[in-house]
Short mmCIF file of C-alpha atoms in Angstrom, two decimals:
data_model
loop_
_atom_site.label_atom_id
_atom_site.label_comp_id
_atom_site.label_asym_id
_atom_site.label_seq_id
_atom_site.Cartn_x
_atom_site.Cartn_y
_atom_site.Cartn_z
CA MET G 1 -75.13 -131.01 -109.96
CA SER G 2 -75.40 -132.67 -106.52
CA ARG G 3 -75.63 -130.30 -103.15
CA ASP G 4 -73.67 -131.13 -100.18
CA THR G 5 -76.52 -130.39 -97.35
CA GLY G 6 -74.89 -131.96 -94.56
CA ALA G 7 -75.41 -130.02 -91.19
CA ASP G 8 -70.93 -129.14 -90.63
CA ASP G 9 -69.90 -128.37 -94.34
CA THR G 10 -67.23 -125.79 -93.46
CA PRO G 11 -64.78 -125.43 -95.69
CA PRO G 12 -61.31 -126.95 -94.20
CA GLY G 13 -58.00 -125.61 -94.31
CA PRO G 14 -57.43 -121.47 -94.13
CA PRO G 15 -60.09 -119.25 -94.83
CA LEU G 16 -60.04 -117.71 -98.46
CA PRO G 17 -58.53 -114.91 -98.67
CA GLY G 18 -60.70 -112.07 -100.41
CA VAL G 19 -63.40 -111.07 -97.53
CA LEU G 20 -64.73 -108.02 -97.90
CA PRO G 21 -64.13 -105.14 -95.64
CA GLU G 22 -66.82 -103.84 -93.34
CA ASP G 23 -65.96 -100.05 -94.33
CA LEU G 24 -66.22 -101.35 -97.92
CA ARG G 25 -69.12 -103.05 -97.89
CA ALA G 26 -71.30 -99.63 -97.23
CA GLU G 27 -69.07 -97.58 -99.49
CA LEU G 28 -70.47 -100.53 -102.38
CA ILE G 29 -73.68 -100.42 -100.73
CA ALA G 30 -73.54 -96.15 -101.03
CA PHE G 31 -72.12 -97.23 -104.84
CA ARG G 32 -74.94 -99.31 -105.73
CA ARG G 33 -78.09 -96.54 -104.21
CA ASP G 34 -76.31 -93.75 -106.15
CA LEU G 35 -76.43 -96.14 -108.87
CA HIS G 36 -80.12 -96.97 -108.47
CA MET G 37 -81.03 -92.90 -108.28
CA HIS G 38 -79.40 -92.43 -111.68
CA PRO G 39 -80.73 -95.35 -113.84
CA GLU G 40 -79.74 -94.84 -118.06
CA LEU G 41 -81.08 -96.16 -120.97
CA GLY G 42 -78.65 -99.02 -122.84
CA ASN G 43 -76.21 -97.35 -125.14
CA GLN G 44 -76.73 -93.89 -122.70
CA GLU G 45 -74.41 -95.59 -119.31
CA PHE G 46 -72.41 -93.01 -119.58
CA ARG G 47 -72.71 -91.39 -116.35
CA THR G 48 -72.26 -95.37 -115.25
CA THR G 49 -69.51 -95.49 -116.22
CA ALA G 50 -67.71 -92.40 -115.42
CA ALA G 51 -68.36 -93.11 -111.97
CA ILE G 52 -67.61 -97.32 -112.14
CA THR G 53 -63.85 -96.01 -113.83
CA ALA G 54 -63.37 -93.42 -111.03
CA ARG G 55 -63.49 -95.50 -109.00
CA LEU G 56 -61.29 -98.18 -110.95
CA GLN G 57 -58.65 -95.67 -111.64
CA GLN G 58 -58.62 -94.18 -107.51
CA ALA G 59 -57.60 -98.02 -106.25
CA GLY G 60 -54.77 -97.24 -108.90
CA LEU G 61 -56.10 -99.64 -112.11
CA ARG G 62 -56.52 -98.99 -115.40
CA PRO G 63 -59.95 -99.39 -116.76
CA ARG G 64 -60.64 -98.72 -120.70
CA VAL G 65 -64.00 -97.03 -122.22
CA LEU G 66 -65.14 -98.87 -124.71
CA ALA G 67 -65.28 -97.18 -127.97
CA THR G 68 -68.61 -96.15 -127.73
CA GLY G 69 -68.13 -93.96 -125.27
CA THR G 70 -70.08 -96.11 -123.02
CA GLY G 71 -69.25 -99.74 -120.95
CA LEU G 72 -65.97 -100.31 -120.13
CA VAL G 73 -62.74 -103.17 -119.63
CA CYS G 74 -60.28 -103.45 -116.74
CA ASP G 75 -57.45 -106.10 -116.15
CA ILE G 76 -56.46 -106.84 -112.59
CA GLY G 77 -52.80 -108.91 -112.72
CA THR G 78 -51.67 -108.03 -116.21
CA ASP G 79 -49.59 -104.89 -114.62
CA PRO G 80 -46.60 -105.48 -113.07
CA THR G 81 -46.97 -102.34 -110.64
CA THR G 82 -50.13 -103.32 -109.52
CA SER G 83 -48.90 -107.42 -109.20
CA ALA G 84 -46.46 -106.94 -106.54
CA VAL G 85 -45.94 -105.93 -102.68
CA ASP G 86 -45.06 -102.72 -102.13
CA ASP G 87 -41.08 -101.65 -101.55
CA GLU G 88 -42.36 -100.61 -97.96
CA GLU G 89 -44.37 -102.79 -97.34
CA ALA G 90 -42.06 -105.93 -98.84
CA ALA G 91 -41.24 -108.94 -96.29
CA PRO G 92 -37.96 -110.39 -95.75
CA GLY G 93 -37.85 -114.09 -97.24
CA PRO G 94 -38.50 -115.76 -101.10
CA ALA G 95 -41.54 -113.51 -102.56
CA PRO G 96 -45.12 -114.59 -102.35
CA ALA G 97 -45.89 -118.56 -103.60
CA LEU G 98 -49.28 -117.33 -105.68
CA ALA G 99 -47.24 -114.30 -107.74
CA THR G 100 -49.52 -113.40 -110.30
CA ASP G 101 -48.50 -115.03 -113.80
CA PRO G 102 -50.12 -112.45 -117.11
CA THR G 103 -49.26 -115.30 -119.42
CA LEU G 104 -52.46 -117.25 -117.74
CA PRO G 105 -55.59 -116.72 -118.80
CA LEU G 106 -58.02 -114.19 -117.46
CA LEU G 107 -61.03 -115.16 -115.40
CA ALA G 108 -63.18 -112.44 -116.63
CA LEU G 109 -66.25 -111.77 -114.00
CA ARG G 110 -69.17 -109.76 -116.79
CA ALA G 111 -71.62 -107.08 -115.50
CA ASP G 112 -74.47 -105.12 -116.88
CA ILE G 113 -75.20 -102.07 -116.28
CA ASP G 114 -78.08 -100.65 -117.93
CA ALA G 115 -81.42 -99.74 -116.67
CA LEU G 116 -85.21 -100.08 -118.10
CA PRO G 117 -87.99 -97.91 -119.21
CA ILE G 118 -90.13 -98.03 -116.42
CA PRO G 119 -90.51 -95.39 -113.58
CA ASP G 120 -89.86 -96.40 -109.70
CA THR G 121 -92.66 -96.73 -107.95
CA LYS G 122 -91.05 -97.23 -104.83
CA THR G 123 -91.08 -95.53 -101.60
CA VAL G 124 -87.35 -95.56 -100.44
CA PRO G 125 -84.31 -93.00 -99.80
CA TYR G 126 -82.22 -93.94 -103.12
CA ARG G 127 -85.51 -94.23 -105.59
CA SER G 128 -84.75 -93.25 -109.35
CA THR G 129 -84.45 -89.24 -110.13
CA VAL G 130 -85.03 -89.70 -113.13
CA PRO G 131 -88.63 -89.79 -114.52
CA ASP G 132 -89.54 -93.35 -116.50
CA ARG G 133 -86.63 -95.21 -115.67
CA ALA G 134 -85.59 -97.73 -112.82
CA HIS G 135 -83.18 -100.76 -112.41
CA ALA G 136 -85.80 -102.81 -112.31
CA CYS G 137 -83.21 -106.05 -113.03
CA GLY G 138 -80.96 -105.40 -110.53
CA HIS G 139 -78.04 -104.53 -113.02
CA ASP G 140 -76.74 -101.68 -109.97
CA VAL G 141 -76.51 -105.10 -108.05
CA HIS G 142 -74.81 -107.15 -110.76
CA THR G 143 -72.04 -103.48 -111.48
CA THR G 144 -71.48 -103.02 -107.82
CA VAL G 145 -70.69 -107.21 -107.57
CA VAL G 146 -67.90 -106.86 -110.35
CA LEU G 147 -67.22 -103.35 -109.06
CA GLY G 148 -66.49 -104.74 -105.63
CA THR G 149 -64.44 -108.12 -106.53
CA GLY G 150 -61.90 -105.78 -108.58
CA LEU G 151 -61.53 -103.31 -105.93
CA VAL G 152 -61.00 -106.67 -103.41
CA LEU G 153 -58.19 -108.56 -106.44
CA ALA G 154 -56.48 -105.17 -106.82
CA GLU G 155 -55.21 -104.96 -103.60
CA LEU G 156 -54.56 -108.94 -103.42
CA ALA G 157 -52.93 -109.15 -106.65
CA ARG G 158 -50.77 -105.57 -104.45
CA ARG G 159 -49.89 -107.96 -102.06
CA GLY G 160 -49.29 -111.26 -104.81
CA GLN G 161 -52.24 -113.16 -103.63
CA LEU G 162 -53.36 -112.98 -107.03
CA PRO G 163 -52.51 -115.90 -108.86
CA ARG G 164 -53.87 -115.59 -112.03
CA PRO G 165 -54.81 -112.69 -113.95
CA VAL G 166 -58.82 -111.13 -113.92
CA ARG G 167 -60.49 -109.17 -116.30
CA LEU G 168 -63.68 -106.94 -115.44
CA VAL G 169 -66.60 -106.17 -117.69
CA PHE G 170 -68.95 -103.18 -117.55
CA GLN G 171 -71.30 -104.02 -120.57
CA PRO G 172 -73.85 -101.99 -121.47
CA ALA G 173 -76.85 -102.51 -123.56
CA GLU G 174 -77.91 -105.73 -122.00
CA GLU G 175 -81.84 -104.83 -122.31
CA VAL G 176 -81.67 -104.25 -125.98
CA LEU G 177 -81.86 -106.66 -128.37
CA PRO G 178 -79.53 -108.83 -129.52
CA GLY G 179 -78.19 -106.69 -126.05
CA GLY G 180 -74.98 -105.38 -126.07
CA ALA G 181 -72.39 -108.50 -125.69
CA PRO G 182 -71.60 -108.96 -129.34
CA ASP G 183 -70.19 -105.32 -129.81
CA VAL G 184 -67.86 -105.53 -126.38
CA ILE G 185 -66.96 -109.20 -127.97
CA ALA G 186 -66.02 -107.57 -131.05
CA SER G 187 -63.87 -105.16 -128.78
CA GLY G 188 -61.80 -107.36 -128.46
CA ALA G 189 -63.17 -108.13 -124.59
CA LEU G 190 -62.45 -112.01 -125.10
CA ASP G 191 -58.63 -111.58 -125.85
CA GLY G 192 -56.90 -114.09 -123.69
CA VAL G 193 -59.82 -114.85 -121.70
CA GLY G 194 -60.18 -118.22 -120.66
CA ARG G 195 -63.51 -118.58 -119.04
CA ILE G 196 -65.96 -116.11 -118.21
CA LEU G 197 -68.66 -116.28 -114.94
CA ALA G 198 -71.49 -114.01 -114.04
CA VAL G 199 -74.86 -113.49 -111.39
CA HIS G 200 -77.96 -112.40 -111.75
CA CYS G 201 -80.36 -111.35 -109.24
CA ASP G 202 -83.09 -113.46 -108.09
CA PRO G 203 -86.18 -112.78 -106.06
CA ARG G 204 -87.49 -115.94 -105.49
CA VAL G 205 -83.65 -117.01 -103.73
CA ASP G 206 -83.26 -115.68 -99.93
CA ALA G 207 -79.89 -112.92 -100.18
CA GLY G 208 -77.19 -115.52 -98.36
CA ARG G 209 -77.79 -118.10 -101.53
CA ILE G 210 -77.44 -118.65 -105.00
CA GLY G 211 -79.12 -120.53 -107.73
CA LEU G 212 -77.38 -123.11 -109.49
CA ARG G 213 -77.44 -125.65 -112.46
CA THR G 214 -75.38 -126.75 -115.47
CA GLY G 215 -76.18 -126.60 -118.43
CA ALA G 216 -78.82 -123.89 -119.99
CA ILE G 217 -80.50 -122.13 -117.88
CA THR G 218 -82.01 -119.17 -119.79
CA SER G 219 -83.74 -119.18 -122.78
CA ALA G 220 -83.76 -117.54 -126.43
CA CYS G 221 -85.75 -115.39 -126.98
CA ASP G 222 -86.08 -113.62 -129.97
CA ARG G 223 -88.84 -110.44 -130.71
CA LEU G 224 -91.36 -111.26 -133.74
CA GLU G 225 -93.67 -108.03 -135.74
CA VAL G 226 -95.76 -109.39 -138.41
CA THR G 227 -98.27 -107.06 -140.50
CA LEU G 228 -100.95 -108.42 -142.56
CA ASP G 229 -102.52 -107.46 -145.90
CA GLY G 230 -105.79 -107.26 -147.59
CA PRO G 231 -108.47 -105.89 -148.92
CA GLY G 232 -110.77 -104.18 -146.59
CA GLY G 233 -113.91 -103.31 -147.11
CA HIS G 234 -117.50 -103.40 -145.87
CA THR G 235 -118.98 -105.07 -142.82
CA ALA G 236 -121.90 -105.64 -144.36
CA ARG G 237 -119.80 -107.85 -147.38
CA PRO G 238 -117.01 -109.84 -145.60
CA HIS G 239 -117.18 -112.45 -148.80
CA LEU G 240 -116.40 -109.35 -151.04
CA THR G 241 -113.77 -108.80 -148.44
CA THR G 242 -110.23 -110.23 -146.80
CA ASP G 243 -111.63 -110.42 -143.73
CA MET G 244 -108.87 -108.74 -141.46
CA VAL G 245 -109.66 -108.89 -137.60
CA THR G 246 -110.63 -112.91 -138.61
CA ALA G 247 -107.39 -113.30 -140.45
CA ALA G 248 -105.49 -112.01 -137.54
CA ALA G 249 -106.95 -113.30 -135.10
CA ARG G 250 -106.21 -116.75 -135.94
CA VAL G 251 -102.44 -115.58 -136.73
CA ALA G 252 -102.31 -114.88 -133.14
CA LEU G 253 -104.34 -118.39 -132.21
CA ASP G 254 -103.12 -121.03 -134.62
CA VAL G 255 -99.39 -119.93 -134.75
CA PRO G 256 -98.86 -121.11 -131.59
CA ALA G 257 -100.79 -124.31 -132.14
CA LEU G 258 -98.78 -125.16 -135.20
CA LEU G 259 -95.10 -124.79 -133.89
CA ALA G 260 -96.48 -127.02 -131.22
CA ARG G 261 -96.73 -129.62 -133.23
CA ARG G 262 -93.63 -128.88 -135.36
CA VAL G 263 -91.23 -128.57 -133.05
CA ASP G 264 -90.15 -131.08 -130.13
CA ALA G 265 -92.02 -130.43 -126.78
CA ARG G 266 -88.70 -130.65 -125.28
CA ALA G 267 -87.60 -127.49 -126.87
CA GLY G 268 -90.19 -125.58 -125.13
CA LEU G 269 -90.85 -122.92 -128.34
CA ALA G 270 -93.51 -120.83 -127.71
CA VAL G 271 -94.78 -118.06 -129.76
CA THR G 272 -96.55 -115.31 -127.41
CA TRP G 273 -98.45 -112.62 -128.38
CA GLY G 274 -97.88 -108.95 -126.58
CA ARG G 275 -99.94 -107.25 -129.59
CA LEU G 276 -103.29 -107.23 -131.60
CA GLU G 277 -104.07 -104.08 -133.35
CA SER G 278 -106.79 -103.46 -136.32
CA GLY G 279 -109.26 -101.30 -137.97
CA HIS G 280 -111.25 -98.13 -136.40
CA ALA G 281 -114.25 -98.72 -137.36
CA CYS G 282 -116.94 -100.74 -136.24
CA ASN G 283 -119.27 -101.00 -139.90
CA VAL G 284 -115.59 -101.37 -142.00
CA ILE G 285 -112.95 -104.64 -142.04
CA PRO G 286 -109.97 -102.88 -142.44
CA GLN G 287 -106.76 -103.12 -145.21
CA ARG G 288 -104.65 -103.96 -142.13
CA ALA G 289 -103.37 -106.21 -139.01
CA GLY G 290 -100.85 -105.82 -136.19
CA LEU G 291 -99.16 -108.45 -134.49
CA SER G 292 -95.85 -108.38 -131.86
CA GLY G 293 -94.60 -110.52 -130.36
CA THR G 294 -91.54 -112.64 -128.58
CA VAL G 295 -90.31 -115.94 -129.37
CA ARG G 296 -88.76 -118.07 -126.38
CA CYS G 297 -86.90 -121.47 -126.61
CA LEU G 298 -85.51 -124.54 -124.21
CA ASP G 299 -83.23 -125.96 -126.56
CA LEU G 300 -80.71 -123.64 -128.45
CA SER G 301 -80.48 -126.44 -131.94
CA ALA G 302 -84.61 -125.85 -131.44
CA TRP G 303 -83.58 -121.19 -131.56
CA ARG G 304 -81.09 -121.90 -134.62
CA GLN G 305 -84.42 -123.37 -136.38
CA ALA G 306 -86.68 -121.23 -135.03
CA PRO G 307 -86.95 -118.24 -137.70
CA ASP G 308 -87.66 -120.66 -140.69
CA LEU G 309 -90.69 -123.46 -138.87
CA VAL G 310 -92.22 -119.33 -137.37
CA HIS G 311 -92.15 -118.20 -140.84
CA ALA G 312 -93.93 -120.80 -142.30
CA ALA G 313 -96.34 -120.70 -140.21
CA ILE G 314 -97.18 -117.61 -140.19
CA ASP G 315 -97.14 -117.41 -143.74
CA GLU G 316 -99.73 -120.59 -144.03
CA VAL G 317 -102.00 -119.65 -141.89
CA ALA G 318 -102.08 -115.74 -143.39
CA ALA G 319 -102.91 -117.45 -146.77
CA LEU G 320 -105.35 -119.71 -146.03
CA HIS G 321 -107.06 -116.60 -144.33
CA GLY G 322 -106.55 -114.31 -147.63
CA ALA G 323 -104.14 -112.58 -145.97
CA LYS G 324 -100.35 -111.68 -147.75
CA SER G 325 -98.22 -111.61 -144.40
CA GLN G 326 -95.01 -109.31 -143.80
CA ILE G 327 -92.52 -110.31 -140.94
CA THR G 328 -90.26 -109.20 -139.57
CA TYR G 329 -87.92 -111.49 -136.97
CA VAL G 330 -85.27 -109.49 -134.52
CA ARG G 331 -82.92 -112.31 -133.13
CA GLY G 332 -82.42 -111.86 -129.76
CA VAL G 333 -79.91 -113.64 -127.64
CA PRO G 334 -79.67 -118.08 -127.49
CA PRO G 335 -79.96 -119.42 -123.77
CA VAL G 336 -77.23 -119.49 -121.99
CA VAL G 337 -76.01 -122.44 -121.10
CA ASN G 338 -73.75 -123.89 -118.78
CA GLU G 339 -70.96 -125.49 -118.96
CA ALA G 340 -70.24 -127.81 -116.12
CA GLY G 341 -66.63 -126.58 -114.91
CA SER G 342 -67.43 -122.91 -115.08
CA ALA G 343 -71.19 -123.86 -112.49
CA GLN G 344 -68.25 -126.58 -110.47
CA LEU G 345 -66.61 -123.32 -109.80
CA LEU G 346 -69.17 -121.41 -108.20
CA GLN G 347 -70.53 -124.10 -106.22
CA ASP G 348 -67.10 -125.10 -104.82
CA ALA G 349 -67.01 -120.78 -104.48
CA MET G 350 -69.90 -120.40 -102.80
CA ALA G 351 -69.74 -123.40 -100.66
CA ALA G 352 -65.90 -122.24 -99.76
CA ARG G 353 -66.82 -119.51 -98.34
CA LEU G 354 -70.04 -119.36 -97.29
CA GLY G 355 -70.97 -123.64 -96.88
CA ALA G 356 -72.49 -126.18 -99.85
CA HIS G 357 -75.98 -125.50 -98.19
CA THR G 358 -76.37 -122.40 -99.21
CA VAL G 359 -76.14 -123.69 -103.26
CA GLU G 360 -79.32 -124.42 -104.76
CA ASP G 361 -80.54 -126.47 -107.73
CA THR G 362 -82.38 -123.45 -109.59
CA GLU G 363 -84.34 -123.93 -112.70
CA GLN G 364 -84.79 -122.80 -116.23
CA SER G 365 -85.96 -119.53 -116.67
CA LEU G 366 -87.66 -118.85 -119.35
CA GLY G 367 -86.78 -115.38 -119.61
CA GLY G 368 -83.44 -113.81 -121.82
CA GLU G 369 -79.77 -113.08 -121.45
CA ASP G 370 -77.36 -111.57 -123.22
CA PHE G 371 -74.64 -113.28 -121.64
CA SER G 372 -74.95 -116.59 -123.74
CA TRP G 373 -73.49 -114.42 -126.12
CA TYR G 374 -70.00 -114.44 -124.66
CA LEU G 375 -70.41 -118.54 -123.71
CA GLU G 376 -70.73 -119.13 -127.19
CA HIS G 377 -66.76 -117.90 -127.44
CA VAL G 378 -65.33 -119.28 -123.49
CA PRO G 379 -66.65 -121.23 -121.58
CA GLY G 380 -68.88 -119.80 -118.79
CA ALA G 381 -71.23 -119.74 -116.18
CA MET G 382 -73.93 -118.22 -114.32
CA ALA G 383 -75.13 -118.06 -111.23
CA ARG G 384 -78.31 -116.85 -110.04
CA LEU G 385 -77.59 -114.11 -106.94
CA GLY G 386 -80.69 -114.46 -103.79
CA VAL G 387 -81.89 -110.77 -103.21
CA ARG G 388 -84.57 -111.64 -100.95
CA PRO G 389 -84.04 -110.37 -97.39
CA PRO G 390 -84.61 -114.60 -95.81
CA GLY G 391 -88.57 -115.54 -94.82
CA GLU G 392 -89.97 -113.00 -96.95
CA VAL G 393 -92.99 -113.92 -98.84
CA GLY G 394 -94.05 -112.45 -101.98
CA ARG G 395 -90.72 -110.66 -103.47
CA HIS G 396 -91.31 -108.04 -105.89
CA ASP G 397 -90.51 -109.46 -109.16
CA LEU G 398 -87.57 -108.44 -112.17
CA HIS G 399 -89.24 -105.38 -114.70
CA ARG G 400 -91.32 -104.21 -112.12
CA GLY G 401 -91.05 -100.86 -110.74
CA ASP G 402 -91.51 -102.09 -107.74
CA PHE G 403 -88.35 -104.06 -107.71
CA ASP G 404 -85.59 -104.07 -104.90
CA VAL G 405 -83.46 -106.56 -103.35
CA ASP G 406 -81.82 -106.89 -100.12
CA GLU G 407 -78.02 -105.50 -100.03
CA ARG G 408 -76.40 -108.09 -97.95
CA ALA G 409 -76.62 -109.95 -101.69
CA ILE G 410 -73.85 -107.08 -102.56
CA GLN G 411 -71.72 -108.83 -99.70
CA VAL G 412 -71.91 -112.14 -101.05
CA GLY G 413 -72.17 -112.11 -104.75
CA VAL G 414 -67.90 -109.93 -104.50
CA GLU G 415 -66.82 -112.60 -102.17
CA LEU G 416 -68.23 -115.44 -104.43
CA PHE G 417 -66.45 -113.88 -106.93
CA THR G 418 -62.93 -113.68 -105.28
CA ALA G 419 -63.42 -117.08 -104.18
CA ALA G 420 -63.51 -118.31 -107.30
CA ALA G 421 -60.45 -116.36 -108.83
CA MET G 422 -58.32 -117.80 -105.71
CA ILE G 423 -59.79 -121.14 -106.22
CA ASP G 424 -60.02 -121.68 -110.71
CA ASN G 425 -56.26 -119.80 -110.75
CA ALA G 426 -54.97 -121.91 -108.03
CA ARG G 427 -55.89 -125.49 -109.65
CA PRO G 428 -53.30 -126.36 -112.55
#
């Protein structure tokens, strides 16, 4: 995807509606900090859901909490009462040219609302008040961005300036494999949706900018649990036993190497172990060993083959050392593959707000994101939202207790999404 990096990239014509008012900007920062102080894990986001619901209702919208009790969706522009100018404010003459057409496909904007089971180690006034819980992945920012976008778009709809309806999707349990997205989709959240967009915080990108690419922007991620069994015995007579420690070590070393020769290297299929346990005494060969890790893959087609390939490789290596293998392969998420038209929409929206120079190319990440499940059903794209203070070096990474953001990113995210709604909906 080409980027216009010219010095003068100010968009032509009048500015797009949907700039974030200063009073709402301050409110959204306070809202984000409140979420940050009260993080909730996947499928436990009751307080978060209630806070979002209350603010949307205050704006005259009608959010619908999901049947599970956490997460919600909210439509803007499908209800005539929220899509017309109030009678007392109506100007004489014809109706607004961009009155919402509720028969058009919805543009969906998705946020994830859950936190992580790690302690918040920052020293800030809005530090988490819940032990061993933290918004260390930026979901509080994602939630605030979509909420703020909804409030701005609701006002535009009330004035008759929103041409096509928009659906806000606040999704629970993104951090819990295979993610909360499949349940949200099953609830009908994509019914009537023509396109879906999202952002994800990126501490490697300066606030005021976004990272973008067409095609895969994240990787597939699955979970793997392996148990090896065999007759144990005395370390003085390993020839009479299955040397379980050696078997486990060979599985840990040889399986990733074996897979590297069975899959196209460009697919990026990688097994990485996070746990290896076996034995209790120095002179006892154990009867059991356990390993667990993740399977990550850059390529969608290779990801579909991964379970069979991984099973076969583990079985072969274990059998070579006389061990029996039991494998639990937990399907996670496919890669997020940005559809070209949706990625272009995000680029155009960012250029319209802050100039084309604020969009930078980004690489494919090895991280997983369950936004990918939505893209199995409708076209869409995810942008990386810059949250690093400009000029700062060594910003703390995601999934760390000291992770924090430059809160100016909230306004950038809101205005990116509002511009996308106006541009997308104005296209024939």
